[in-house]
């Protein structure tokens, strides 16, 4: 008995559904992606003659001119600063916090924020200033 080889016929593969799926996935990822924004607070920092550059790895805490505190670009109440910073400092190797504030905020607010930063476990808490010229 003779076995005849089957005819190998190549069907044309329709790639249009594949292209449609790729575009749908692209649109899905574009819509669900969160875009990172820099802090756009307009702060007038106090000046100091002994100002120096800060390390890029420190955790930054912002206080705007309305005494609102921001950590990780999100507003945080004074009583919640400790828990938020503990979470951030747990993964940080530096354990340093830089408080960047407006020069018009009350000193009591700045002291309260620095105290909360220290109680959160930060080894080094610094207040950001601008270099005084003259």
CSV table of C-alpha atoms in Angstrom, one decimal:
chain,number,residue,atom,x,y,z
A,1,UNK,CA,0.0,0.0,0.0
A,2,UNK,CA,1.4,3.3,-1.0
A,3,UNK,CA,1.1,6.3,1.3
A,4,UNK,CA,0.7,9.5,-0.5
A,5,UNK,CA,2.0,12.6,1.2
A,6,UNK,CA,-0.6,15.0,2.2
A,7,UNK,CA,-0.7,18.2,0.4
A,8,UNK,CA,0.6,20.9,2.6
A,9,UNK,CA,-1.4,24.0,2.0
A,10,UNK,CA,-0.5,27.1,3.8
A,11,UNK,CA,-3.5,29.2,4.7
A,12,UNK,CA,-3.1,32.9,4.8
A,13,UNK,CA,-2.9,34.1,8.4
A,14,UNK,CA,-5.1,37.1,9.1
A,15,UNK,CA,-3.2,39.5,11.4
A,16,UNK,CA,-5.8,42.2,11.6
A,17,UNK,CA,-7.3,40.8,14.9
A,18,UNK,CA,-3.7,40.7,16.3
A,19,UNK,CA,-3.2,44.3,15.4
A,20,UNK,CA,-6.5,45.2,16.9
A,21,UNK,CA,-5.6,43.5,20.2
A,22,UNK,CA,-2.2,45.3,20.3
A,23,UNK,CA,-3.9,48.7,19.9
A,24,UNK,CA,-6.5,47.9,22.5
A,25,UNK,CA,-3.7,46.9,25.0
A,26,UNK,CA,-1.8,50.1,24.1
A,27,UNK,CA,-4.9,52.2,24.8
A,28,UNK,CA,-5.5,50.3,28.0
A,29,UNK,CA,-2.0,50.9,29.3
A,30,UNK,CA,-2.0,54.6,28.3
A,31,UNK,CA,-5.3,55.2,30.2
A,32,UNK,CA,-4.3,53.3,33.3
A,33,UNK,CA,-0.8,54.8,33.6
A,34,UNK,CA,-0.4,57.4,36.4
A,35,UNK,CA,1.9,60.2,35.5
A,36,UNK,CA,4.3,61.4,38.1
A,37,UNK,CA,4.3,65.2,38.7
A,38,UNK,CA,6.9,67.2,40.5
A,39,UNK,CA,5.9,69.2,43.5
A,40,UNK,CA,4.9,72.6,42.1
A,41,UNK,CA,4.7,74.5,45.4
A,42,UNK,CA,5.7,78.1,45.3
A,43,UNK,CA,7.9,78.3,48.4
A,44,UNK,CA,9.9,81.3,49.5
A,45,UNK,CA,12.6,79.5,51.6
A,46,UNK,CA,14.3,81.2,54.5
A,47,UNK,CA,17.9,82.1,53.9
A,48,UNK,CA,21.0,81.1,55.9
A,49,UNK,CA,24.7,81.8,55.6
A,50,UNK,CA,25.7,78.2,56.2
A,51,UNK,CA,23.4,76.6,53.5
A,52,UNK,CA,24.8,73.6,51.7
A,53,UNK,CA,23.5,71.1,49.2
A,54,UNK,CA,21.3,68.2,50.3
A,55,UNK,CA,21.6,64.5,49.4
A,56,UNK,CA,19.2,63.3,46.7
A,57,UNK,CA,18.2,60.2,48.8
A,58,UNK,CA,16.6,62.1,51.7
A,59,UNK,CA,12.9,62.0,52.2
A,60,UNK,CA,11.4,65.5,51.5
A,61,UNK,CA,8.6,67.0,53.6
A,62,UNK,CA,7.1,70.2,52.2
A,63,UNK,CA,5.2,72.9,54.1
A,64,UNK,CA,3.5,75.5,52.0
A,65,UNK,CA,2.5,79.1,52.9
A,66,UNK,CA,-0.9,77.9,54.2
A,67,UNK,CA,0.9,75.5,56.6
A,68,UNK,CA,-0.3,72.4,54.7
A,69,UNK,CA,2.2,69.5,54.9
A,70,UNK,CA,3.0,67.4,51.9
A,71,UNK,CA,4.9,64.1,51.8
A,72,UNK,CA,5.3,62.2,48.5
A,73,UNK,CA,3.3,64.9,46.7
A,74,UNK,CA,0.3,64.2,48.9
A,75,UNK,CA,-1.2,66.4,51.6
A,76,UNK,CA,-0.7,64.9,55.1
A,77,UNK,CA,-2.2,66.0,58.4
A,78,UNK,CA,0.2,66.8,61.2
A,79,UNK,CA,-0.9,63.7,63.2
A,80,UNK,CA,-0.3,61.4,60.3
A,81,UNK,CA,3.3,62.5,59.5
A,82,UNK,CA,4.9,59.9,61.8
A,83,UNK,CA,3.2,56.9,60.2
A,84,UNK,CA,3.8,58.1,56.7
A,85,UNK,CA,7.4,58.8,57.4
A,86,UNK,CA,7.9,55.5,59.2
A,87,UNK,CA,6.8,53.7,56.0
A,88,UNK,CA,9.1,55.7,53.8
A,89,UNK,CA,12.1,55.5,56.2
A,90,UNK,CA,11.7,51.7,56.6
A,91,UNK,CA,13.0,51.2,53.0
A,92,UNK,CA,15.5,54.1,53.1
A,93,UNK,CA,19.1,53.6,53.9
A,94,UNK,CA,19.9,57.2,54.8
A,95,UNK,CA,17.1,57.7,57.4
A,96,UNK,CA,17.3,61.5,56.7
A,97,UNK,CA,14.5,63.9,56.3
A,98,UNK,CA,14.6,67.4,54.7
A,99,UNK,CA,11.9,69.8,55.7
A,100,UNK,CA,11.3,72.4,52.9
A,101,UNK,CA,9.1,75.2,54.1
A,102,UNK,CA,7.9,78.6,53.2
A,103,UNK,CA,9.4,81.5,55.2
A,104,UNK,CA,6.0,82.9,56.1
A,105,UNK,CA,4.8,79.9,58.1
A,106,UNK,CA,4.7,80.2,61.9
A,107,UNK,CA,7.8,78.8,63.7
A,108,UNK,CA,5.5,76.6,65.9
A,109,UNK,CA,4.3,74.8,62.7
A,110,UNK,CA,7.9,74.2,61.6
A,111,UNK,CA,8.9,72.9,65.1
A,112,UNK,CA,5.8,70.6,65.2
A,113,UNK,CA,6.7,69.1,61.8
A,114,UNK,CA,10.4,68.6,62.8
A,115,UNK,CA,9.4,67.0,66.0
A,116,UNK,CA,7.0,64.6,64.2
A,117,UNK,CA,9.9,63.8,61.8
A,118,UNK,CA,12.3,63.0,64.6
A,119,UNK,CA,9.7,60.9,66.4
A,120,UNK,CA,9.1,58.9,63.2
A,121,UNK,CA,12.7,57.5,63.5
A,122,UNK,CA,14.6,59.8,61.3
A,123,UNK,CA,18.3,60.0,62.3
A,124,UNK,CA,18.9,63.4,60.7
A,125,UNK,CA,16.2,66.1,60.2
A,126,UNK,CA,17.3,69.3,58.3
A,127,UNK,CA,15.4,72.4,57.3
A,128,UNK,CA,16.0,73.6,53.8
A,129,UNK,CA,17.2,77.2,53.3
A,130,UNK,CA,18.4,79.2,50.4
A,131,UNK,CA,22.1,80.4,50.4
A,132,UNK,CA,22.3,83.9,51.7
A,133,UNK,CA,24.3,86.2,49.4
A,134,UNK,CA,26.5,88.8,51.0
